[in-house]
Amino acid sequence: MSNHKILTIDNLSLQEFDSEADLIPLLTPEDEEEMNNEALPELLAILPLRNMVLFPGVVIPITAGRDKSIKLINDANAVGKTIGVVAQINEEDEDPTKDDIHKIGTVARILRVLKMPDGNV
């Protein structure tokens, strides 16, 4: 990779790459436009996540182990593939309710579901 510098803002490190950096964008401008123009369902199934926050436009694998979460992912994958993901307030909570998750989350699209040998997806 070419030279880059690190900017520190409020204890967060952000990398600022110069124009010669070898970065491959995850989303093309066309993908972003399609995503911004996509009609969202009026109702979204909500998947509570432990120790993870998803951000729009980022492709990242997640692991689900709770039976309810696995069913939600499989059901959503069979139809619209769009779900809401929200971080849990307490990661130890095995059966979170609406009061146990943060109020702001991200709309996510399921790209692929892989069943793991331990039963997680």
MMTF fields as JSON, N, C-alpha, C and O atoms, coordinates in Angstrom:
{
  "mmtfVersion": "1.0.0",
  "mmtfProducer": "UNKNOWN",
  "numBonds": 483,
  "numAtoms": 484,
  "numGroups": 121,
  "numChains": 1,
  "numModels": 1,
  "chainsPerModel": [1],
  "groupsPerChain": [121],
  "chainIdList": ["A"],
  "bondAtomList": [4, 2, 8, 6, 12, 10, 16, 14, 20, 18, 24, 22, 28, 26, 32, 30, 36, 34, 40, 38, 44, 42, 48, 46, 52, 50, 56, 54, 60, 58, 64, 62, 68, 66, 72, 70, 76, 74, 80, 78, 84, 82, 88, 86, 92, 90, 96, 94, 100, 98, 104, 102, 108, 106, 112, 110, 116, 114, 120, 118, 124, 122, 128, 126, 132, 130, 136, 134, 140, 138, 144, 142, 148, 146, 152, 150, 156, 154, 160, 158, 164, 162, 168, 166, 172, 170, 176, 174, 180, 178, 184, 182, 188, 186, 192, 190, 196, 194, 200, 198, 204, 202, 208, 206, 212, 210, 216, 214, 220, 218, 224, 222, 228, 226, 232, 230, 236, 234, 240, 238, 244, 242, 248, 246, 252, 250, 256, 254, 260, 258, 264, 262, 268, 266, 272, 270, 276, 274, 280, 278, 284, 282, 288, 286, 292, 290, 296, 294, 300, 298, 304, 302, 308, 306, 312, 310, 316, 314, 320, 318, 324, 322, 328, 326, 332, 330, 336, 334, 340, 338, 344, 342, 348, 346, 352, 350, 356, 354, 360, 358, 364, 362, 368, 366, 372, 370, 376, 374, 380, 378, 384, 382, 388, 386, 392, 390, 396, 394, 400, 398, 404, 402, 408, 406, 412, 410, 416, 414, 420, 418, 424, 422, 428, 426, 432, 430, 436, 434, 440, 438, 444, 442, 448, 446, 452, 450, 456, 454, 460, 458, 464, 462, 468, 466, 472, 470, 476, 474, 480, 478],
  "bondOrderList": [1, 1, 1, 1, 1, 1, 1, 1, 1, 1, 1, 1, 1, 1, 1, 1, 1, 1, 1, 1, 1, 1, 1, 1, 1, 1, 1, 1, 1, 1, 1, 1, 1, 1, 1, 1, 1, 1, 1, 1, 1, 1, 1, 1, 1, 1, 1, 1, 1, 1, 1, 1, 1, 1, 1, 1, 1, 1, 1, 1, 1, 1, 1, 1, 1, 1, 1, 1, 1, 1, 1, 1, 1, 1, 1, 1, 1, 1, 1, 1, 1, 1, 1, 1, 1, 1, 1, 1, 1, 1, 1, 1, 1, 1, 1, 1, 1, 1, 1, 1, 1, 1, 1, 1, 1, 1, 1, 1, 1, 1, 1, 1, 1, 1, 1, 1, 1, 1, 1, 1],
  "groupList": [{"groupName": "MET", "atomNameList": ["N", "CA", "C", "O"], "elementList": ["N", "C", "C", "O"], "formalChargeList": [0, 0, 0, 0], "bondAtomList": [1, 0, 2, 1, 3, 2], "bondOrderList": [1, 1, 2], "singleLetterCode": "M", "chemCompType": "L-PEPTIDE LINKING"}, {"groupName": "SER", "atomNameList": ["N", "CA", "C", "O"], "elementList": ["N", "C", "C", "O"], "formalChargeList": [0, 0, 0, 0], "bondAtomList": [1, 0, 2, 1, 3, 2], "bondOrderList": [1, 1, 2], "singleLetterCode": "S", "chemCompType": "L-PEPTIDE LINKING"}, {"groupName": "ASN", "atomNameList": ["N", "CA", "C", "O"], "elementList": ["N", "C", "C", "O"], "formalChargeList": [0, 0, 0, 0], "bondAtomList": [1, 0, 2, 1, 3, 2], "bondOrderList": [1, 1, 2], "singleLetterCode": "N", "chemCompType": "L-PEPTIDE LINKING"}, {"groupName": "HIS", "atomNameList": ["N", "CA", "C", "O"], "elementList": ["N", "C", "C", "O"], "formalChargeList": [0, 0, 0, 0], "bondAtomList": [1, 0, 2, 1, 3, 2], "bondOrderList": [1, 1, 2], "singleLetterCode": "H", "chemCompType": "L-PEPTIDE LINKING"}, {"groupName": "LYS", "atomNameList": ["N", "CA", "C", "O"], "elementList": ["N", "C", "C", "O"], "formalChargeList": [0, 0, 0, 0], "bondAtomList": [1, 0, 2, 1, 3, 2], "bondOrderList": [1, 1, 2], "singleLetterCode": "K", "chemCompType": "L-PEPTIDE LINKING"}, {"groupName": "ILE", "atomNameList": ["N", "CA", "C", "O"], "elementList": ["N", "C", "C", "O"], "formalChargeList": [0, 0, 0, 0], "bondAtomList": [1, 0, 2, 1, 3, 2], "bondOrderList": [1, 1, 2], "singleLetterCode": "I", "chemCompType": "L-PEPTIDE LINKING"}, {"groupName": "LEU", "atomNameList": ["N", "CA", "C", "O"], "elementList": ["N", "C", "C", "O"], "formalChargeList": [0, 0, 0, 0], "bondAtomList": [1, 0, 2, 1, 3, 2], "bondOrderList": [1, 1, 2], "singleLetterCode": "L", "chemCompType": "L-PEPTIDE LINKING"}, {"groupName": "THR", "atomNameList": ["N", "CA", "C", "O"], "elementList": ["N", "C", "C", "O"], "formalChargeList": [0, 0, 0, 0], "bondAtomList": [1, 0, 2, 1, 3, 2], "bondOrderList": [1, 1, 2], "singleLetterCode": "T", "chemCompType": "L-PEPTIDE LINKING"}, {"groupName": "ASP", "atomNameList": ["N", "CA", "C", "O"], "elementList": ["N", "C", "C", "O"], "formalChargeList": [0, 0, 0, 0], "bondAtomList": [1, 0, 2, 1, 3, 2], "bondOrderList": [1, 1, 2], "singleLetterCode": "D", "chemCompType": "L-PEPTIDE LINKING"}, {"groupName": "GLN", "atomNameList": ["N", "CA", "C", "O"], "elementList": ["N", "C", "C", "O"], "formalChargeList": [0, 0, 0, 0], "bondAtomList": [1, 0, 2, 1, 3, 2], "bondOrderList": [1, 1, 2], "singleLetterCode": "Q", "chemCompType": "L-PEPTIDE LINKING"}, {"groupName": "GLU", "atomNameList": ["N", "CA", "C", "O"], "elementList": ["N", "C", "C", "O"], "formalChargeList": [0, 0, 0, 0], "bondAtomList": [1, 0, 2, 1, 3, 2], "bondOrderList": [1, 1, 2], "singleLetterCode": "E", "chemCompType": "L-PEPTIDE LINKING"}, {"groupName": "PHE", "atomNameList": ["N", "CA", "C", "O"], "elementList": ["N", "C", "C", "O"], "formalChargeList": [0, 0, 0, 0], "bondAtomList": [1, 0, 2, 1, 3, 2], "bondOrderList": [1, 1, 2], "singleLetterCode": "F", "chemCompType": "L-PEPTIDE LINKING"}, {"groupName": "ALA", "atomNameList": ["N", "CA", "C", "O"], "elementList": ["N", "C", "C", "O"], "formalChargeList": [0, 0, 0, 0], "bondAtomList": [1, 0, 2, 1, 3, 2], "bondOrderList": [1, 1, 2], "singleLetterCode": "A", "chemCompType": "L-PEPTIDE LINKING"}, {"groupName": "PRO", "atomNameList": ["N", "CA", "C", "O"], "elementList": ["N", "C", "C", "O"], "formalChargeList": [0, 0, 0, 0], "bondAtomList": [1, 0, 2, 1, 3, 2], "bondOrderList": [1, 1, 2], "singleLetterCode": "P", "chemCompType": "L-PEPTIDE LINKING"}, {"groupName": "ARG", "atomNameList": ["N", "CA", "C", "O"], "elementList": ["N", "C", "C", "O"], "formalChargeList": [0, 0, 0, 0], "bondAtomList": [1, 0, 2, 1, 3, 2], "bondOrderList": [1, 1, 2], "singleLetterCode": "R", "chemCompType": "L-PEPTIDE LINKING"}, {"groupName": "VAL", "atomNameList": ["N", "CA", "C", "O"], "elementList": ["N", "C", "C", "O"], "formalChargeList": [0, 0, 0, 0], "bondAtomList": [1, 0, 2, 1, 3, 2], "bondOrderList": [1, 1, 2], "singleLetterCode": "V", "chemCompType": "L-PEPTIDE LINKING"}, {"groupName": "GLY", "atomNameList": ["N", "CA", "C", "O"], "elementList": ["N", "C", "C", "O"], "formalChargeList": [0, 0, 0, 0], "bondAtomList": [1, 0, 2, 1, 3, 2], "bondOrderList": [1, 1, 2], "singleLetterCode": "G", "chemCompType": "PEPTIDE LINKING"}],
  "groupTypeList": [0, 1, 2, 3, 4, 5, 6, 7, 5, 8, 2, 6, 1, 6, 9, 10, 11, 8, 1, 10, 12, 8, 6, 5, 13, 6, 6, 7, 13, 10, 8, 10, 10, 10, 0, 2, 2, 10, 12, 6, 13, 10, 6, 6, 12, 5, 6, 13, 6, 14, 2, 0, 15, 6, 11, 13, 16, 15, 15, 5, 13, 5, 7, 12, 16, 14, 8, 4, 1, 5, 4, 6, 5, 2, 8, 12, 2, 12, 15, 16, 4, 7, 5, 16, 15, 15, 12, 9, 5, 2, 10, 10, 8, 10, 8, 13, 7, 4, 8, 8, 5, 3, 4, 5, 16, 7, 15, 12, 14, 5, 6, 14, 15, 6, 4, 0, 13, 8, 16, 2, 15],
  "groupIdList": [1, 2, 3, 4, 5, 6, 7, 8, 9, 10, 11, 12, 13, 14, 15, 16, 17, 18, 19, 20, 21, 22, 23, 24, 25, 26, 27, 28, 29, 30, 31, 32, 33, 34, 35, 36, 37, 38, 39, 40, 41, 42, 43, 44, 45, 46, 47, 48, 49, 50, 51, 52, 53, 54, 55, 56, 57, 58, 59, 60, 61, 62, 63, 64, 65, 66, 67, 68, 69, 70, 71, 72, 73, 74, 75, 76, 77, 78, 79, 80, 81, 82, 83, 84, 85, 86, 87, 88, 89, 90, 91, 92, 93, 94, 95, 96, 97, 98, 99, 100, 101, 102, 103, 104, 105, 106, 107, 108, 109, 110, 111, 112, 113, 114, 115, 116, 117, 118, 119, 120, 121],
  "secStructList": [7, 7, 7, 3, 3, 3, 3, 3, 3, 6, 6, 3, 3, 3, 3, 3, 3, 7, 6, 6, 7, 7, 7, 7, 7, 1, 1, 7, 2, 2, 2, 2, 2, 2, 2, 2, 2, 7, 7, 7, 7, 1, 1, 7, 7, 3, 3, 3, 3, 1, 1, 7, 7, 7, 7, 6, 6, 7, 7, 7, 7, 7, 7, 7, 7, 1, 2, 2, 2, 2, 2, 2, 2, 2, 2, 2, 2, 2, 6, 6, 7, 3, 3, 3, 3, 3, 3, 5, 1, 7, 6, 6, 7, 1, 1, 7, 7, 4, 4, 4, 5, 7, 1, 7, 7, 3, 3, 3, 3, 7, 7, 7, 7, 7, 7, 7, 6, 6, 1, 7, 7],
  "xCoordList": [0.837, 0.0, 0.876, 2.028, 0.331, 1.082, 1.062, 0.427, 1.761, 1.832, 0.454, -0.35, 0.188, -1.048, -0.738, 0.287, -1.632, -1.433, -2.657, -3.743, -2.481, -3.551, -3.958, -3.117, -5.246, -5.788, -6.453, -7.179, -6.226, -6.862, -7.862, -7.522, -9.108, -10.189, -10.929, -11.478, -10.951, -11.642, -11.313, -12.214, -10.038, -9.554, -9.938, -9.829, -10.376, -10.66, -9.626, -9.267, -9.148, -8.179, -8.878, -9.599, -8.664, -9.215, -8.054, -7.147, -8.074, -6.996, -7.381, -8.462, -6.497, -6.717, -5.721, -4.517, -6.212, -5.35, -5.212, -6.146, -4.039, -3.873, -4.506, -4.979, -4.516, -5.223, -4.605, -5.23, -3.396, -2.757, -2.966, -2.403, -3.759, -3.963, -4.683, -5.508, -4.355, -4.954, -6.191, -6.193, -7.216, -8.452, -9.487, -9.597, -10.232, -11.305, -12.619, -12.884, -13.438, -14.7, -15.65, -15.726, -16.378, -17.36, -18.616, -19.273, -18.946, -20.128, -19.718, -18.931, -20.26, -20.037, -21.027, -22.003, -20.807, -21.795, -23.181, -24.195, -23.227, -24.514, -25.19, -26.404, -24.395, -24.945, -25.517, -26.6, -24.781, -25.249, -26.548, -27.464, -26.632, -27.849, -29.021, -30.117, -28.792, -29.856, -30.305, -31.5, -29.348, -29.662, -30.463, -31.411, -30.092, -30.798, -32.201, -33.073, -32.435, -33.745, -34.622, -35.786, -34.076, -34.811, -35.949, -35.768, -37.125, -38.267, -38.116, -37.887, -38.242, -38.126, -39.501, -40.496, -39.569, -40.86, -41.36, -40.572, -42.675, -43.236, -42.902, -42.739, -42.8, -42.44, -41.14, -40.962, -40.241, -38.969, -38.823, -39.113, -38.375, -38.001, -36.724, -35.83, -36.642, -35.492, -34.622, -35.093, -33.348, -32.369, -31.487, -30.684, -31.624, -30.737, -29.338, -29.191, -28.329, -26.942, -26.192, -26.368, -25.349, -24.499, -23.132, -22.555, -22.62, -21.254, -20.975, -19.843, -21.965, -21.735, -22.704, -23.877, -22.192, -23.007, -22.742, -21.587, -23.79, -23.634, -23.845, -24.631, -23.134, -23.252, -23.715, -23.382, -24.477, -24.954, -23.789, -22.77, -23.951, -22.964, -21.76, -20.84, -21.737, -20.601, -21.016, -22.052, -20.21, -20.466, -19.661, -18.435, -20.363, -19.692, -20.447, -21.678, -19.723, -20.417, -20.874, -20.2, -22.014, -22.489, -22.785, -23.048, -22.743, -23.045, -24.256, -24.32, -25.225, -26.426, -26.479, -26.282, -26.745, -26.802, -28.118, -28.464, -28.865, -30.155, -31.159, -31.17, -31.998, -32.996, -33.869, -34.149, -34.303, -35.144, -34.406, -34.991, -33.134, -32.337, -32.125, -32.215, -31.843, -31.649, -32.93, -32.888, -34.078, -35.365, -35.619, -36.049, -35.358, -35.549, -34.704, -35.201, -33.441, -32.547, -33.015, -33.059, -33.364, -33.824, -35.127, -35.283, -36.066, -37.341, -37.109, -37.668, -36.29, -36.019, -35.268, -35.507, -34.379, -33.615, -34.521, -34.24, -35.6, -36.529, -37.419, -37.95, -37.585, -38.448, -37.641, -36.812, -37.849, -37.271, -35.807, -35.207, -35.202, -33.782, -33.427, -32.247, -34.409, -34.144, -34.599, -35.724, -33.716, -34.033, -33.506, -32.726, -33.937, -33.362, -32.415, -32.743, -31.259, -30.309, -30.046, -29.786, -30.12, -29.982, -29.112, -29.278, -28.208, -27.337, -28.113, -28.947, -27.819, -28.388, -27.696, -26.511, -28.427, -27.841, -26.981, -25.864, -27.5, -26.779, -26.541, -27.489, -25.283, -24.961, -25.304, -25.42, -25.466, -25.779, -27.248, -27.599, -28.105, -29.541, -29.813, -29.503, -30.397, -30.662, -31.967, -32.129, -32.893, -34.188, -34.555, -35.474, -33.834, -34.057, -35.43, -35.941, -36.006, -37.262, -36.93, -35.762, -37.956, -37.713, -37.035, -36.351, -37.216, -36.572, -35.103, -34.368, -34.678, -33.315, -32.392, -31.249, -32.889, -32.064, -32.018, -32.897, -30.994, -30.885, -32.002, -32.567, -32.31, -33.444, -33.109, -34.016, -31.835, -31.425, -30.627, -29.744, -30.946, -30.251, -30.001, -29.99, -29.804, -29.484, -30.34, -30.583, -30.793, -31.459, -30.361, -29.398, -30.512, -29.479, -30.095, -31.267, -29.278, -29.696, -28.857, -27.632, -29.532, -28.841, -28.285, -29.031, -26.988, -26.351, -26.223, -26.438, -25.874, -25.678, -25.837, -25.434, -26.425, -26.562, -25.757, -25.951, -24.864, -24.057, -24.378, -24.334, -24.703, -24.941, -23.617, -22.941, -23.255, -21.986, -22.165, -23.286, -21.089, -21.183, -21.781, -22.4, -21.601, -22.143, -23.608, -24.18, -24.228, -25.635, -25.87, -26.975, -24.875, -25.009, -25.112, -24.712, -25.664, -25.696, -24.976, -24.875],
  "yCoordList": [-1.181, 0.0, 1.235, 1.201, 2.286, 3.535, 4.203, 3.717, 5.317, 6.042, 6.519, 6.935, 6.456, 7.004, 7.629, 7.34, 8.479, 9.08, 8.805, 8.552, 8.854, 8.567, 9.873, 10.613, 10.144, 11.302, 10.803, 9.809, 11.462, 11.066, 12.141, 13.314, 11.702, 12.613, 11.963, 10.872, 12.615, 12.093, 10.627, 9.806, 10.302, 8.957, 7.915, 6.72, 8.317, 7.391, 7.609, 8.75, 6.55, 6.675, 6.51, 5.537, 7.449, 7.4, 7.423, 8.246, 6.534, 6.518, 7.379, 7.23, 8.268, 9.111, 8.655, 8.865, 8.037, 7.508, 8.523, 9.268, 8.549, 9.459, 8.849, 7.713, 9.589, 9.169, 7.951, 7.368, 7.551, 6.396, 5.11, 4.074, 5.154, 3.978, 2.877, 3.145, 1.637, 0.481, 0.02, -1.07, 0.82, 0.468, 0.008, 0.559, -0.999, -1.497, -1.152, -1.654, -0.318, 0.05, -1.142, -1.935, -1.264, -2.326, -2.017, -2.923, -0.753, -0.336, 0.607, 1.532, 0.358, 1.279, 2.426, 2.295, 3.537, 4.622, 4.144, 4.613, 3.22, 2.681, 1.887, 1.981, 1.093, 0.334, 1.273, 1.034, 2.343, 3.308, 3.961, 4.13, 4.33, 4.961, 3.995, 4.378, 2.746, 1.741, 1.54, 1.431, 1.49, 1.305, 2.49, 2.3, 3.7, 4.888, 4.998, 5.598, 4.433, 4.507, 3.299, 3.265, 2.312, 1.086, 1.356, 2.023, 0.825, 0.956, -0.055, -1.24, 0.414, -0.469, -0.973, -0.271, -2.176, -2.676, -1.822, -1.209, -1.791, -1.011, -1.628, -0.914, -2.951, -3.661, -4.419, -5.08, -4.318, -5.036, -5.946, -5.545, -7.159, -8.027, -7.451, -7.016, -7.45, -6.869, -7.983, -8.829, -7.961, -8.919, -8.221, -7.361, -8.58, -8.01, -8.61, -9.823, -7.772, -8.23, -7.984, -6.954, -8.949, -8.8, -8.295, -8.809, -7.309, -6.812, -6.422, -6.562, -5.942, -5.583, -4.482, -4.491, -3.546, -2.495, -2.523, -2.488, -2.585, -2.547, -1.124, -0.368, -0.771, 0.546, 0.401, -0.586, 1.366, 1.301, 1.238, 1.904, 0.436, 0.355, -0.506, -0.576, -1.168, -2.007, -3.473, -3.866, -4.272, -5.704, -6.381, -6.271, -7.089, -7.722, -8.995, -9.004, -10.065, -11.284, -11.151, -10.535, -11.73, -11.811, -13.275, -14.059, -13.633, -14.996, -14.958, -14.159, -15.827, -15.931, -17.332, -18.315, -17.428, -18.724, -19.009, -20.17, -17.959, -18.172, -18.712, -18.293, -19.636, -20.236, -19.174, -19.259, -18.166, -17.096, -16.321, -15.967, -16.062, -15.309, -16.117, -15.58, -17.406, -18.273, -18.345, -18.278, -18.481, -18.524, -17.209, -17.213, -16.091, -14.782, -14.661, -14.221, -15.046, -14.945, -15.859, -15.442, -17.101, -18.034, -17.57, -17.655, -17.08, -16.579, -15.371, -15.293, -14.434, -13.231, -13.582, -12.977, -14.534, -14.945, -15.581, -15.498, -16.211, -16.86, -15.857, -16.159, -14.673, -13.662, -12.432, -12.5, -11.326, -10.056, -9.834, -8.94, -10.616, -10.507, -9.215, -8.951, -8.411, -7.154, -7.284, -7.703, -6.922, -6.97, -5.7, -4.952, -5.477, -4.424, -5.068, -6.103, -4.481, -4.987, -3.884, -2.734, -4.268, -3.313, -3.944, -5.122, -3.186, -3.694, -3.847, -3.011, -4.934, -5.148, -4.238, -3.936, -3.807, -3.002, -3.89, -3.517, -5.063, -6.008, -7.286, -7.999, -7.575, -8.737, -10.064, -11.083, -10.07, -11.3, -11.695, -12.843, -10.774, -11.031, -12.033, -11.774, -13.185, -14.247, -14.053, -14.605, -13.281, -13.085, -11.598, -11.206, -10.771, -9.324, -8.906, -9.451, -7.928, -7.321, -5.949, -5.569, -5.212, -3.882, -2.94, -2.004, -3.173, -2.331, -2.701, -1.959, -3.839, -4.333, -4.075, -4.531, -3.343, -3.025, -1.51, -0.789, -1.05, 0.384, 0.822, 0.007, 2.092, 2.626, 2.886, 3.045, 2.931, 3.202, 2.015, 1.505, 1.583, 0.452, 0.723, 1.872, -0.34, -0.245, -1.221, -2.341, -0.803, -1.723, -2.512, -1.938, -3.838, -4.698, -5.636, -6.005, -6.005, -6.977, -8.234, -8.169, -9.374, -10.659, -11.02, -11.118, -11.216, -11.593, -13.102, -13.656, -13.771, -15.217, -15.762, -15.122, -16.948, -17.612, -18.906, -19.738, -19.06, -20.273, -20.955, -20.323, -22.251, -23.002, -23.589, -24.29, -23.297, -23.743, -25.116, -25.483, -25.877, -27.207, -27.193, -28.173, -26.091, -26.013, -25.59, -25.433, -25.403, -25.03, -23.547, -23.146, -22.722, -21.283, -20.995, -21.804, -19.812, -19.364, -18.045, -17.474],
  "zCoordList": [0.0, 0.0, 0.0, 0.43, -0.471, -0.512, 0.855, 1.791, 0.954, 2.219, 2.638, 1.804, 3.937, 4.478, 5.827, 6.445, 6.265, 7.573, 8.425, 7.903, 9.717, 10.659, 11.324, 11.832, 11.315, 12.014, 13.285, 13.246, 14.402, 15.646, 16.043, 16.191, 16.209, 16.581, 17.74, 17.588, 18.891, 20.069, 20.335, 20.509, 20.365, 20.656, 19.611, 19.884, 18.447, 17.358, 16.272, 15.981, 15.677, 14.592, 13.261, 13.039, 12.397, 11.051, 10.086, 10.215, 9.127, 8.152, 6.969, 6.398, 6.612, 5.439, 4.382, 4.531, 3.322, 2.277, 1.161, 0.864, 0.547, -0.574, -1.822, -1.786, -2.91, -4.118, -4.795, -5.68, -4.404, -5.024, -4.232, -4.587, -3.175, -2.337, -3.107, -3.98, -2.766, -3.423, -2.656, -2.084, -2.641, -1.958, -2.97, -4.066, -2.587, -3.444, -2.755, -1.663, -3.359, -2.716, -2.652, -3.59, -1.533, -1.401, -2.195, -2.708, -2.295, -3.038, -4.153, -3.952, -5.318, -6.424, -6.28, -5.541, -6.957, -6.913, -7.361, -6.844, -8.313, -8.771, -7.659, -7.473, -6.909, -5.783, -4.728, -4.193, -4.434, -3.44, -3.877, -3.072, -5.153, -5.654, -5.571, -5.162, -5.959, -5.887, -4.444, -4.172, -3.521, -2.113, -1.573, -0.81, -1.96, -1.486, -2.056, -1.429, -3.233, -3.871, -3.575, -3.973, -2.883, -2.6, -1.62, -0.601, -1.951, -1.05, 0.085, -0.156, 1.3, 2.455, 2.863, 2.682, 3.408, 3.888, 5.051, 5.77, 5.223, 6.328, 7.675, 8.665, 7.718, 8.943, 8.722, 7.699, 9.681, 9.605, 10.818, 11.945, 10.579, 11.69, 12.295, 11.569, 13.618, 14.306, 14.889, 15.648, 14.517, 15.024, 16.057, 15.696, 17.349, 18.366, 18.227, 18.073, 18.281, 18.161, 19.458, 20.108, 19.825, 21.009, 20.573, 19.614, 21.26, 21.026, 19.589, 19.127, 18.877, 17.481, 17.071, 17.445, 16.304, 15.716, 14.222, 13.797, 13.427, 11.974, 11.488, 12.058, 10.427, 9.827, 8.388, 7.73, 7.888, 6.496, 5.512, 5.695, 4.478, 3.409, 3.712, 2.898, 4.866, 5.246, 5.159, 5.696, 4.486, 4.396, 5.495, 5.535, 6.395, 7.527, 7.9, 7.907, 8.209, 8.644, 10.092, 10.917, 10.379, 11.756, 12.053, 11.141, 13.315, 13.736, 14.639, 15.573, 14.358, 15.18, 15.767, 15.052, 17.067, 17.72, 18.411, 18.631, 18.758, 19.421, 18.416, 17.258, 18.852, 17.955, 17.295, 16.099, 18.068, 17.515, 16.428, 15.404, 16.652, 15.673, 14.404, 13.301, 14.554, 13.39, 12.576, 11.347, 13.254, 12.542, 11.813, 10.66, 12.472, 11.848, 10.582, 9.545, 10.659, 9.5, 8.374, 7.217, 8.703, 7.666, 7.029, 5.811, 7.841, 7.299, 6.399, 5.304, 6.856, 6.058, 4.783, 3.738, 4.855, 3.679, 2.628, 1.432, 3.07, 2.142, 1.417, 0.349, 1.988, 1.351, 0.984, 0.077, 1.646, 1.226, 1.503, 0.906, 2.391, 2.745, 3.474, 3.704, 3.839, 4.535, 5.982, 6.251, 6.913, 8.338, 9.004, 8.415, 10.217, 11.041, 12.041, 12.621, 12.25, 13.246, 14.264, 13.911, 15.539, 16.63, 17.713, 18.033, 18.267, 19.33, 20.633, 20.979, 21.349, 22.67, 23.671, 23.528, 24.673, 25.739, 26.638, 26.998, 26.998, 27.853, 27.056, 26.726, 26.748, 25.922, 26.593, 25.912, 27.908, 28.65, 28.515, 28.787, 28.105, 28.004, 26.887, 25.724, 27.247, 26.274, 25.507, 24.419, 26.055, 25.402, 25.448, 26.167, 24.678, 24.764, 24.245, 23.267, 24.927, 24.491, 23.91, 23.831, 23.505, 22.922, 23.909, 23.496, 25.204, 26.214, 26.433, 27.084, 25.895, 26.1, 24.914, 24.901, 23.921, 22.75, 22.572, 23.044, 21.895, 21.628, 20.688, 19.958, 20.713, 19.944, 18.481, 17.665, 18.135, 16.755, 16.247, 16.935, 15.037, 14.431, 12.962, 12.521, 12.217, 10.797, 10.015, 10.464, 8.859, 7.94, 7.242, 6.734, 7.222, 6.637, 5.609, 5.694, 4.647, 3.633, 3.813, 3.911, 3.856, 3.972, 2.605, 1.631, 2.536, 1.274, 1.146, 0.068, 2.24, 2.203, 3.616, 4.587, 3.723, 5.015, 4.965, 4.079, 5.916, 6.026, 7.345, 8.4, 7.289, 8.518, 8.977, 8.224, 10.219, 10.781, 11.43, 11.78, 11.597, 12.207, 13.617, 14.033, 14.356, 15.714, 15.75, 16.829, 14.569, 14.501, 14.324, 13.959, 14.568, 14.349, 12.858, 12.021, 12.543, 11.141, 11.046, 9.961]
}
